[in-house]
mmCIF file of C-alpha atoms in Angstrom:
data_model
loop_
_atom_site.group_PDB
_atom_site.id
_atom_site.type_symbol
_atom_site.label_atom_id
_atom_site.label_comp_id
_atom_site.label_asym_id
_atom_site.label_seq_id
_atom_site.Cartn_x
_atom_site.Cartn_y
_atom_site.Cartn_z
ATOM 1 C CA UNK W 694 8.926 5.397 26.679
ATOM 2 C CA UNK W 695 6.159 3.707 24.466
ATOM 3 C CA UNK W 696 2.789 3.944 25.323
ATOM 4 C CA UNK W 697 1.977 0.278 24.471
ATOM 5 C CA UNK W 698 -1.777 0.460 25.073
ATOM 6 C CA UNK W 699 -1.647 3.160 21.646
ATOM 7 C CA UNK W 700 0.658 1.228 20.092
ATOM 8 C CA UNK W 701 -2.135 -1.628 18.530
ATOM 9 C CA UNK W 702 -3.059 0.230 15.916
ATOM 10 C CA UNK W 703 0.447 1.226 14.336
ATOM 11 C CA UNK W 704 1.316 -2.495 15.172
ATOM 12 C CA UNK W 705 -1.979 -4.083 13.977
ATOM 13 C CA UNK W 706 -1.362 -2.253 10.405
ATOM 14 C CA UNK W 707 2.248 -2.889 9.862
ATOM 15 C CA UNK W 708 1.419 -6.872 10.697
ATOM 16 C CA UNK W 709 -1.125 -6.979 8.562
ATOM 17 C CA UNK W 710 0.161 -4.774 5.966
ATOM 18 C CA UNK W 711 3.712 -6.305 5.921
ATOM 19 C CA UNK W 712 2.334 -9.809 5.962
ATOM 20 C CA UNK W 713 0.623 -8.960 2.548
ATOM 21 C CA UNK W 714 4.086 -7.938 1.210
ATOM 22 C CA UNK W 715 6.099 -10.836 3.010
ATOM 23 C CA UNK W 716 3.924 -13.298 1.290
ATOM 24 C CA UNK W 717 4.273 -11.722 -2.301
ATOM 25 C CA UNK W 718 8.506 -12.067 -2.169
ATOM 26 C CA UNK W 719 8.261 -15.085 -0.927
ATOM 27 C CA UNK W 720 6.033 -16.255 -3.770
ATOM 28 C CA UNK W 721 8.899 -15.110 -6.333
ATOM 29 C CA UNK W 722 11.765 -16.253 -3.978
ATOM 30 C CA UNK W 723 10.022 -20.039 -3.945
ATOM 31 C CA UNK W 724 9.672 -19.804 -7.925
ATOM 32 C CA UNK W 725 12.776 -18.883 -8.590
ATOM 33 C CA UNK W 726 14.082 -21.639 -6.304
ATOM 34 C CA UNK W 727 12.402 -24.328 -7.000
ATOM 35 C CA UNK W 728 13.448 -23.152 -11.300
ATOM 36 C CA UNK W 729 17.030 -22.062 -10.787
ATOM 37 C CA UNK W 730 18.694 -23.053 -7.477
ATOM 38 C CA UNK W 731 17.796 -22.289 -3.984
ATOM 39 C CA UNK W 732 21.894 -20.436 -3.803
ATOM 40 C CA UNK W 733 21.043 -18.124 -6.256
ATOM 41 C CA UNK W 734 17.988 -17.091 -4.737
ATOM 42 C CA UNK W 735 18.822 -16.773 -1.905
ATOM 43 C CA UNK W 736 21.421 -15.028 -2.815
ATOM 44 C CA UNK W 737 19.250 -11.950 -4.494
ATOM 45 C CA UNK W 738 17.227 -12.351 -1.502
ATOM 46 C CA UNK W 739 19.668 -11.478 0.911
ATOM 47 C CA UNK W 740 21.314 -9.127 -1.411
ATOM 48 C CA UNK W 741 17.751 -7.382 -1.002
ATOM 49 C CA UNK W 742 18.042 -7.414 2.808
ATOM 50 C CA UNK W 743 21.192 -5.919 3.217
ATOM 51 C CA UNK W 744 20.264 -3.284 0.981
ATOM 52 C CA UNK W 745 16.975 -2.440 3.092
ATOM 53 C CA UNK W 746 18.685 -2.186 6.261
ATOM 54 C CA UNK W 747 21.079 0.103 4.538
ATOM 55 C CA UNK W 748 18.169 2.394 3.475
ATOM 56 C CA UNK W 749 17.314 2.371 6.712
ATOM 57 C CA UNK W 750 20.497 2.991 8.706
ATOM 58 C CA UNK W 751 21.071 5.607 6.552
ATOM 59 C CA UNK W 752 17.704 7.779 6.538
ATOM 60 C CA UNK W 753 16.056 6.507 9.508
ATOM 61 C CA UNK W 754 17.795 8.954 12.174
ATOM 62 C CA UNK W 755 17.018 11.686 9.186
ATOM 63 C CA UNK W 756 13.537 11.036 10.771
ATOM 64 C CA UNK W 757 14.328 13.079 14.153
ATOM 65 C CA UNK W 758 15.599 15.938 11.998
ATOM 66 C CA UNK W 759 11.835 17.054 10.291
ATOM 67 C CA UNK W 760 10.316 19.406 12.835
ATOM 68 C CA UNK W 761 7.275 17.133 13.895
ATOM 69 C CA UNK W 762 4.296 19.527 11.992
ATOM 70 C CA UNK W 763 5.895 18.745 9.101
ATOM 71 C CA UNK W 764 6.689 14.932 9.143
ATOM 72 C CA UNK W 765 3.341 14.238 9.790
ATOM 73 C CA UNK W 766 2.102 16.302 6.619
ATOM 74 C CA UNK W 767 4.552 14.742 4.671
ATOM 75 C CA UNK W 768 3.812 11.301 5.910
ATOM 76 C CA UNK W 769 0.222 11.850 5.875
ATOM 77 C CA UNK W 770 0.306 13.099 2.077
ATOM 78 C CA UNK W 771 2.061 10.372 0.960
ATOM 79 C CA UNK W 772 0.186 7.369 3.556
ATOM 80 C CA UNK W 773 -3.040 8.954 2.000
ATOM 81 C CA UNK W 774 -1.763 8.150 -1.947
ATOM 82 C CA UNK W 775 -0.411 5.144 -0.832
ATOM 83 C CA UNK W 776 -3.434 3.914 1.171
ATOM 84 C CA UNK W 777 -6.352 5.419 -1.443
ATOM 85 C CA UNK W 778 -4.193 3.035 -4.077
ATOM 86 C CA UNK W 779 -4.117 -0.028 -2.109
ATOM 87 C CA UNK W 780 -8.236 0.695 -1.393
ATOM 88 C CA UNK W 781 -9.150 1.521 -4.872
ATOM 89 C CA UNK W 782 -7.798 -1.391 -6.012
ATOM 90 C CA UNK W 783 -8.913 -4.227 -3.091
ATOM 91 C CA UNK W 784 -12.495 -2.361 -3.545
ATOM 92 C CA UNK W 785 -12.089 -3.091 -7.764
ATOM 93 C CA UNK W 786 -11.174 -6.511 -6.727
ATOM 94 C CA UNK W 787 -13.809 -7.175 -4.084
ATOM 95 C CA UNK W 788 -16.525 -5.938 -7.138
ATOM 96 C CA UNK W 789 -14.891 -8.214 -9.269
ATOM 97 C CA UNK W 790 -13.971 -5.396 -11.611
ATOM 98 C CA UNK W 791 -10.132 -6.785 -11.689
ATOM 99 C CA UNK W 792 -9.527 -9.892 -11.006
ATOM 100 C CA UNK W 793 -8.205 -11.154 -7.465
ATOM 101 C CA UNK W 794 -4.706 -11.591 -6.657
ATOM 102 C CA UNK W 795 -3.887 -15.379 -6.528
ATOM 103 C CA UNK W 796 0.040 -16.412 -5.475
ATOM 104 C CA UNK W 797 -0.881 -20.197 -7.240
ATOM 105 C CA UNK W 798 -1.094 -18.366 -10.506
ATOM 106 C CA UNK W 799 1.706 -16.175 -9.958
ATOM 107 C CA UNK W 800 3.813 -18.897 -8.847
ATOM 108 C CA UNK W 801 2.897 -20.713 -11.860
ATOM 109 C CA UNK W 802 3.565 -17.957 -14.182
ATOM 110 C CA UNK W 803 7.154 -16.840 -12.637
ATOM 111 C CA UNK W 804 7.847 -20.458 -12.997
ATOM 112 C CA UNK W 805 7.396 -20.860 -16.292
ATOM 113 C CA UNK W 806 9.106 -17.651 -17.333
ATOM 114 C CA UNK W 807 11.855 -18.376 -15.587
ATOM 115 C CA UNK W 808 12.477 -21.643 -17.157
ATOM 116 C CA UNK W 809 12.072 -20.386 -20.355
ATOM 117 C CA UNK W 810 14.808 -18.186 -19.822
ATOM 118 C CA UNK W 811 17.239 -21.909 -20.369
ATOM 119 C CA UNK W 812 20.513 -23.178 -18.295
ATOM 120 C CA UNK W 813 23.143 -21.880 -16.361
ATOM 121 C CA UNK W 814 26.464 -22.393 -15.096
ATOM 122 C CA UNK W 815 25.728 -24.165 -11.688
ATOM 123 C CA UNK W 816 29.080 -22.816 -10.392
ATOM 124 C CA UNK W 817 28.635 -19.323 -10.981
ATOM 125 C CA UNK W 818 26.349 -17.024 -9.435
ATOM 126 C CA UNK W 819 22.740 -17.095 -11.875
ATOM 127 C CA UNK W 820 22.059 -13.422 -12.199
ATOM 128 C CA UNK W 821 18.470 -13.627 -13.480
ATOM 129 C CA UNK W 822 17.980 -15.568 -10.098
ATOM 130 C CA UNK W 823 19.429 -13.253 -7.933
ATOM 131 C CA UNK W 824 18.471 -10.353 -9.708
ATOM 132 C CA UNK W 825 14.700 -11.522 -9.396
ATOM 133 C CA UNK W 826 14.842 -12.203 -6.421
ATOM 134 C CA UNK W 827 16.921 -9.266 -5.117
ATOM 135 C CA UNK W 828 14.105 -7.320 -6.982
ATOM 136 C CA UNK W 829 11.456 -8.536 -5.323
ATOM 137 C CA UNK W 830 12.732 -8.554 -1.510
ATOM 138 C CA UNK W 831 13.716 -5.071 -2.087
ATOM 139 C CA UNK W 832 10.108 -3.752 -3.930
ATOM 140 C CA UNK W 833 8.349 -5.401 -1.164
ATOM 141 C CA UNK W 834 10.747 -5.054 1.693
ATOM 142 C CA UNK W 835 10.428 -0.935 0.451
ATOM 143 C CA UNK W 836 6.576 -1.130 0.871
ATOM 144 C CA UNK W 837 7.080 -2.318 4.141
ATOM 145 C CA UNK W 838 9.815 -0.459 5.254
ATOM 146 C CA UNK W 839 7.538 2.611 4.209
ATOM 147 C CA UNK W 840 4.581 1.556 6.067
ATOM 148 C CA UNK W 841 6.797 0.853 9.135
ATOM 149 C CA UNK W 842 7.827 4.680 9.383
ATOM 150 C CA UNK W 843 4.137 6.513 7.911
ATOM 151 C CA UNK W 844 2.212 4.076 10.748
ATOM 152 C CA UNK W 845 5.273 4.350 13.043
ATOM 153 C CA UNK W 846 6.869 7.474 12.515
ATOM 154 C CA UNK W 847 4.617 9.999 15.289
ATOM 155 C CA UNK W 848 3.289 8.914 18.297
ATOM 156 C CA UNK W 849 0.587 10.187 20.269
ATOM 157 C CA UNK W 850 2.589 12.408 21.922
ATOM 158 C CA UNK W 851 3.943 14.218 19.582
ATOM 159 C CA UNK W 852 7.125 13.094 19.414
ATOM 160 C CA UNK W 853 8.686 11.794 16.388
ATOM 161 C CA UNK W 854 9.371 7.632 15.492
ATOM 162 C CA UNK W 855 7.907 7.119 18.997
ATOM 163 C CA UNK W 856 5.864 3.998 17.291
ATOM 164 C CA UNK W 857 8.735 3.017 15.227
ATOM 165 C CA UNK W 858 9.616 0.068 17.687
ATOM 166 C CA UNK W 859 6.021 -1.111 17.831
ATOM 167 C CA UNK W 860 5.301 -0.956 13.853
ATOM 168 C CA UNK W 861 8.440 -2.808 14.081
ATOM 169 C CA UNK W 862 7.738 -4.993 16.082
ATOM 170 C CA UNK W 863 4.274 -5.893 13.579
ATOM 171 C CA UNK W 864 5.845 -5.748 10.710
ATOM 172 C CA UNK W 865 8.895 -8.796 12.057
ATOM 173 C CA UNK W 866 6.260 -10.909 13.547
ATOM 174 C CA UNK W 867 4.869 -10.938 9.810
ATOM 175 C CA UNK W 868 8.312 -11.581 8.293
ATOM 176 C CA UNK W 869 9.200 -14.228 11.091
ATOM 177 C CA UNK W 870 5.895 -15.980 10.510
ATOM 178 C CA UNK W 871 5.986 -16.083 6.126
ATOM 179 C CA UNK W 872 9.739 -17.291 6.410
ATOM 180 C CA UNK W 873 8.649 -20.090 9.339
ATOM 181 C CA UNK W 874 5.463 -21.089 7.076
ATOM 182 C CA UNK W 875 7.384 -20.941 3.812
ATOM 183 C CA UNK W 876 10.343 -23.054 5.087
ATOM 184 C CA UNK W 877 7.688 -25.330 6.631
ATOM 185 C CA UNK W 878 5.913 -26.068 3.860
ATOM 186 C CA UNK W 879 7.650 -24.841 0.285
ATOM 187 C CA UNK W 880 4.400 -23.618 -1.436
ATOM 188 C CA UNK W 881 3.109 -19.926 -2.024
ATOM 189 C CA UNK W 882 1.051 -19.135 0.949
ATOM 190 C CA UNK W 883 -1.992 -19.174 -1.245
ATOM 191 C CA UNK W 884 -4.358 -19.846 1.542
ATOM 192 C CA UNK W 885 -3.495 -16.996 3.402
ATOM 193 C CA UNK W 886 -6.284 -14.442 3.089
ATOM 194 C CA UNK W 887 -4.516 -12.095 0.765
ATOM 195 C CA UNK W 888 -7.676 -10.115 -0.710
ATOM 196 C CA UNK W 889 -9.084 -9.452 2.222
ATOM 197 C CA UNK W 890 -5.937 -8.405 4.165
ATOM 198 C CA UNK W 891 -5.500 -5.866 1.642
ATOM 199 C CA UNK W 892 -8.679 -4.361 1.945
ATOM 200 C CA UNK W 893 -8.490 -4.102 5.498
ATOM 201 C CA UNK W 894 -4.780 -2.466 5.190
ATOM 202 C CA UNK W 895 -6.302 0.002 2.364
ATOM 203 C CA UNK W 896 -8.756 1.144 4.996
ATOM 204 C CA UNK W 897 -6.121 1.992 7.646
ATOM 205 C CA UNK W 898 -3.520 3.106 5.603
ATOM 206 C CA UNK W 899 -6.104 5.860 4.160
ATOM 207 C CA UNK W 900 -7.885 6.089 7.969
ATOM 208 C CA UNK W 901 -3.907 6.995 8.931
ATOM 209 C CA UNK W 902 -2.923 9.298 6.086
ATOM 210 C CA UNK W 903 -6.074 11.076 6.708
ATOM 211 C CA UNK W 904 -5.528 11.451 10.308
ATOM 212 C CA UNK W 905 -1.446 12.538 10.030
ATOM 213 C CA UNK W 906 -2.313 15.195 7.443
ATOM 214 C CA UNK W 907 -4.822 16.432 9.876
ATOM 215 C CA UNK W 908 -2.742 16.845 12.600
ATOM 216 C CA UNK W 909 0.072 18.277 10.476
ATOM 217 C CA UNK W 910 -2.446 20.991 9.520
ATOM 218 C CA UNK W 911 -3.483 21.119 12.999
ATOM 219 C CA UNK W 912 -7.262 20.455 12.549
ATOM 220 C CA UNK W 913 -9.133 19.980 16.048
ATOM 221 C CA UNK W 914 -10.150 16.002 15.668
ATOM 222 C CA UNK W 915 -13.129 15.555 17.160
ATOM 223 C CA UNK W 916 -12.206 12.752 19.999
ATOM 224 C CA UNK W 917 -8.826 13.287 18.907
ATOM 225 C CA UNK W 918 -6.766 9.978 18.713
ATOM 226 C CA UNK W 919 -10.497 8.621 18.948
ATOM 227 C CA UNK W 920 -10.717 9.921 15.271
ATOM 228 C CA UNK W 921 -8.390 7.705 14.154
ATOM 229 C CA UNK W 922 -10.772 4.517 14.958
ATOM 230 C CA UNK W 923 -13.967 6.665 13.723
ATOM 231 C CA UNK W 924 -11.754 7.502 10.337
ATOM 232 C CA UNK W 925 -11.392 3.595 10.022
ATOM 233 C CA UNK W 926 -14.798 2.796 10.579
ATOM 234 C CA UNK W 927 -15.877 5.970 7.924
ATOM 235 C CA UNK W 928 -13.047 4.382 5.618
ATOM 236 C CA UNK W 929 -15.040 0.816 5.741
ATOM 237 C CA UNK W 930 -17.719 1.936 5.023
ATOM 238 C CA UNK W 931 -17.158 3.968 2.256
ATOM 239 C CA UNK W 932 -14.982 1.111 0.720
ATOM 240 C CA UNK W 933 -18.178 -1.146 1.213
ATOM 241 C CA UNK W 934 -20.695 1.566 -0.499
ATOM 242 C CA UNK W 935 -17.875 1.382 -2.951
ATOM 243 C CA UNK W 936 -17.825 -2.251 -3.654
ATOM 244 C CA UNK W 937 -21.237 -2.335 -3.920
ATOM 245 C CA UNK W 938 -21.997 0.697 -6.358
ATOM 246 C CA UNK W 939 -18.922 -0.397 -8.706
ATOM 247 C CA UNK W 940 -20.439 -4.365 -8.865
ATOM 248 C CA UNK W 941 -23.845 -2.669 -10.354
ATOM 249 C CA UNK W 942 -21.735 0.052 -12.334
ATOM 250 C CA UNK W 943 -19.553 -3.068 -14.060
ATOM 251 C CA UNK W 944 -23.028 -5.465 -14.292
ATOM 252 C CA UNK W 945 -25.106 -2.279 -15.950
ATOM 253 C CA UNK W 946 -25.458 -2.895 -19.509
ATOM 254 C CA UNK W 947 -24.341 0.307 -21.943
ATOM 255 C CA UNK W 948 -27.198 1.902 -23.684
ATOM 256 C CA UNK W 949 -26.366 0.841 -27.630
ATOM 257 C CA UNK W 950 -25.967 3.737 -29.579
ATOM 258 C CA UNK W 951 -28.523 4.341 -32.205
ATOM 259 C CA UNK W 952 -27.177 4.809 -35.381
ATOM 260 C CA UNK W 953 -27.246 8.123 -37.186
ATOM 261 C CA UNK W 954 -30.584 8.551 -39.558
ATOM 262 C CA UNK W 955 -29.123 7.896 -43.489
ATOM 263 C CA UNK W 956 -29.766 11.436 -44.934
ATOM 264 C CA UNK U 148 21.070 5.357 -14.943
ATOM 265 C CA UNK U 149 18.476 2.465 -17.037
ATOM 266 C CA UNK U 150 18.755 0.942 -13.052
ATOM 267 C CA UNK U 151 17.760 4.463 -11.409
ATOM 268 C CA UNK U 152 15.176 5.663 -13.829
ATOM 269 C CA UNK U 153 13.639 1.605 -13.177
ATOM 270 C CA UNK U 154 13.860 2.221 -9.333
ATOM 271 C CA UNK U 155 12.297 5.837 -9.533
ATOM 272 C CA UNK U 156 9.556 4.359 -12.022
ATOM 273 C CA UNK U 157 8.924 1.567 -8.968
ATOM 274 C CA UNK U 158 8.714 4.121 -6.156
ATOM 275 C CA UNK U 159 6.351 6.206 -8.357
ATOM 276 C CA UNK U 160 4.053 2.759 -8.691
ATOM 277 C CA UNK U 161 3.952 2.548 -5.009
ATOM 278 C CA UNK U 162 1.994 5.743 -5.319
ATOM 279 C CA UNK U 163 0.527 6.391 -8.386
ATOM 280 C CA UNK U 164 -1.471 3.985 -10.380
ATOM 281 C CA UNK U 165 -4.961 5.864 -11.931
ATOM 282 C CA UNK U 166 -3.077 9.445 -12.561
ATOM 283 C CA UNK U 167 -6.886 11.454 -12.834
ATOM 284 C CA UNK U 168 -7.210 9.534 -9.480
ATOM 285 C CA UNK U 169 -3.959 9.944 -7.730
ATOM 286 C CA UNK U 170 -4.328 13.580 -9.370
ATOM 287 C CA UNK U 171 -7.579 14.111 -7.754
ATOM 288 C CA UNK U 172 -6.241 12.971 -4.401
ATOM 289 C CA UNK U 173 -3.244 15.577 -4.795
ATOM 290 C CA UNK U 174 -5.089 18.563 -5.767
ATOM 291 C CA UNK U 175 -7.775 18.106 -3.044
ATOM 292 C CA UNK U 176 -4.829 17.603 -0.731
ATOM 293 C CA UNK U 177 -3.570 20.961 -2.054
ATOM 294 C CA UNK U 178 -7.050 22.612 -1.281
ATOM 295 C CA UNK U 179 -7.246 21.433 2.415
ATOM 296 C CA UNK U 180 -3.518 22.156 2.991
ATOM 297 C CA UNK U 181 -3.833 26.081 1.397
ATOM 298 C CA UNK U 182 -7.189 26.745 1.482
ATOM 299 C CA UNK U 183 -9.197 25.577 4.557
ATOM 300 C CA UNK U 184 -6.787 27.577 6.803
ATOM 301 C CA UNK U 185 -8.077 30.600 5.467
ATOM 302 C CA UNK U 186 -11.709 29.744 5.229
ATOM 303 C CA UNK U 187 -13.996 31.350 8.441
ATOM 304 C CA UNK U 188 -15.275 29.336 11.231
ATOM 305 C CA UNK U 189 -14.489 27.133 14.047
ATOM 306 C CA UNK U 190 -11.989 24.016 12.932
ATOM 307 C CA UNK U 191 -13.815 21.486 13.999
ATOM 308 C CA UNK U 192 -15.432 21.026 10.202
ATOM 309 C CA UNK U 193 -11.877 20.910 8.539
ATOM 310 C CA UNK U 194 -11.468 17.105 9.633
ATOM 311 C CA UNK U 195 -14.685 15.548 9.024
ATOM 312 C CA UNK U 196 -14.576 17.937 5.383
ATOM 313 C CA UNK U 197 -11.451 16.630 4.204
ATOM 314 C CA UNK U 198 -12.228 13.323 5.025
ATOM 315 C CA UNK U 199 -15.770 13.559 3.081
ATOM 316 C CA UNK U 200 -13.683 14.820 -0.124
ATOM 317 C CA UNK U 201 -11.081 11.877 0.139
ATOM 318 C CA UNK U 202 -14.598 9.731 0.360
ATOM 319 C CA UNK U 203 -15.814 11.176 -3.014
ATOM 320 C CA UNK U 204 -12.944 10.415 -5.152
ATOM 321 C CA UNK U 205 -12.195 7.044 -3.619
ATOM 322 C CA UNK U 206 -15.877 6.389 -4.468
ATOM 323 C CA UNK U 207 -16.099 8.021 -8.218
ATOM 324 C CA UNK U 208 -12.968 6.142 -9.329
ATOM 325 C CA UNK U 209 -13.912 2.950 -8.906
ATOM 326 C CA UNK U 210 -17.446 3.715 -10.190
ATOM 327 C CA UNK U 211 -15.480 5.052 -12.855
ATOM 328 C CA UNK U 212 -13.227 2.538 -13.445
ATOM 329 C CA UNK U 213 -15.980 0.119 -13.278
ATOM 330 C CA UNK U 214 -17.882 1.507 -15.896
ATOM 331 C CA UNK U 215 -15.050 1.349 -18.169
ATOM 332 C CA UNK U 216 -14.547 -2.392 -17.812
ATOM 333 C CA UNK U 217 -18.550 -3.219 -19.006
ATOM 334 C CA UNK U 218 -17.616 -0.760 -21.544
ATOM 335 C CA UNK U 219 -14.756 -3.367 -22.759
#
């Protein structure tokens, strides 16, 4: 039985967190449609799909095999690498230490590469299409897929993949709603909030890798599933202090070096 | 097997961009996993602890890495 009022914030960060990923294939899917044929694409794209819910099929009952102690240590370990990456890198961006992810440019830049790449036979399946796109469904669909079972895979009760259905349920709104708005209106979803979405999705991937790896070692949370809000709100702010110290770090001039006295 | 070793190298990215970083993460991950059980004292530190370390090296590498790009 799921506990729906817990199930927001396993569902809150595979929306937002899938979203982010949904939005990046499609980005390559509409390049390499709009360059080489929608059939090819779609073809990869599909290809991609199929391929996913095979992965899944195929390891997701493995799930209810890994005595519960240990899943969450495992899926805490490897939410916490995952989720310090993604925050690292939205704090860098947010300093303006890399530069921010923008779908126009990548669209642009796919676009161009791919027709570089010259003509094809329109009757035979284009392989640098479908391999693209294939490639990109599957990279992203795997992020997702991932963040599906580390937000999904224990529930409050202690029982294994008890907010599978509700992570699930997140992460297909997301892929409904990119599929609806690309098919609507056959442009990278540029104006979707991309930067920010990933900051907020660093900070609860790392708040729930934190938390898993905790209760896999089983360390007495204060508040208990309380912590797990408190971790999010400690996350934030430590990605803010971050944002803010790395801006003066990258604006700080370097002391020149004085050169060596001739002897 | 140039397929597999270009899937493995993906999967690996998913994890693992800055190695000191992602090594930092690991090997503090290590200490809280072996070590705190064994240190003296009520729990209740353990959490707050390990989250304060994760804190540090989230903060230092991208002080770090910002550093590095007004070195540039």
């Amino acid at each position: 039985m799921i506990d729906w009022s817990h199930a927001w914030p396993a569902m809150t960060a595979a929306f937002m967190a899938s979203l982010v990923e949904f939005v990046e294939a499609l980005t390559i899917v509409l390049a390499v449609g709009s360059v080489r044929g929608w059939r090819h694409a779609m073809a990869g794209a599909i290809g991609g799909v199929i391929f996913l819910t095979a992965l899944v099929l195929i390891f997701g009952p493995a799930l209810h095999l890994i005595p519960i102690t240990r899943l969450q240590l495992v899926v805490g370990v490897l939410l916490c690498l995952f989720g310090m990456r993604w925050l690292r890198k939205a704090i860098l961006r947010a300093a303006g230490v890399i530069g921010l992810h923008d779908e126009d440019a990548i669209f642009k830049k796919q676009t161009s590469k791919l027709n570089s790449l010259g003509h094809r036979d329109s009757a035979k399946i284009d392989m640098i299409a479908a391999i693209t796109t294939f490639k990109a469904v599957t990279l992203e669909g795997l992020e997702v897929v991932f963040i599906v079972i580390a937000t999904g895979a224990i529930g409050r009760n202690g029982q294994a993949g008890s907010m599978v259905i509700p992570a699930s349920v997140g992460a297909a709104v997301a892929g409904l709603l990119v599929i609806a708005l690309g098919l609507l209106i056959h442009k990278p979803l540029a104006r979707v909030p991309e930067n920010t979405l990933k900051f907020a999705v660093g900070v609860m991937l790392s708040a729930f890798g934190v938390f898993w790896v905790g209760e896999g070692m089983r360390f007495p949370w204060p508040g208990e599933d309380l912590s797990l809000a408190a971790l999010a709100a400690a996350f934030l702010s430590v990605a803010l202090i971050g944002v803010s110290l790395a801006r003066r770090a990258a604006q700080r001039p370097q002391k020149a070096v004085e050169p060596e006295p001739a002897l | 097997m140039k397929a597999a070793i270009t899937a493995l190298q993906e999967v690996y990215g998913l994890f693992v961009e800055d190695g000191s970083y992602a090594a930092a993460i690991v090997i503090w991950l290590a200490i809280v996993c072996f070590v705190f059980p064994h240190l003296p004292g009520g729990g209740a530190w353990r959490g707050p602890l390990f989250f304060a370390g994760m804190a540090v090296i989230l903060v230092e590498s991208v002080v770090r890495a910002a550093r590095a790009k007004s070195r540039c």
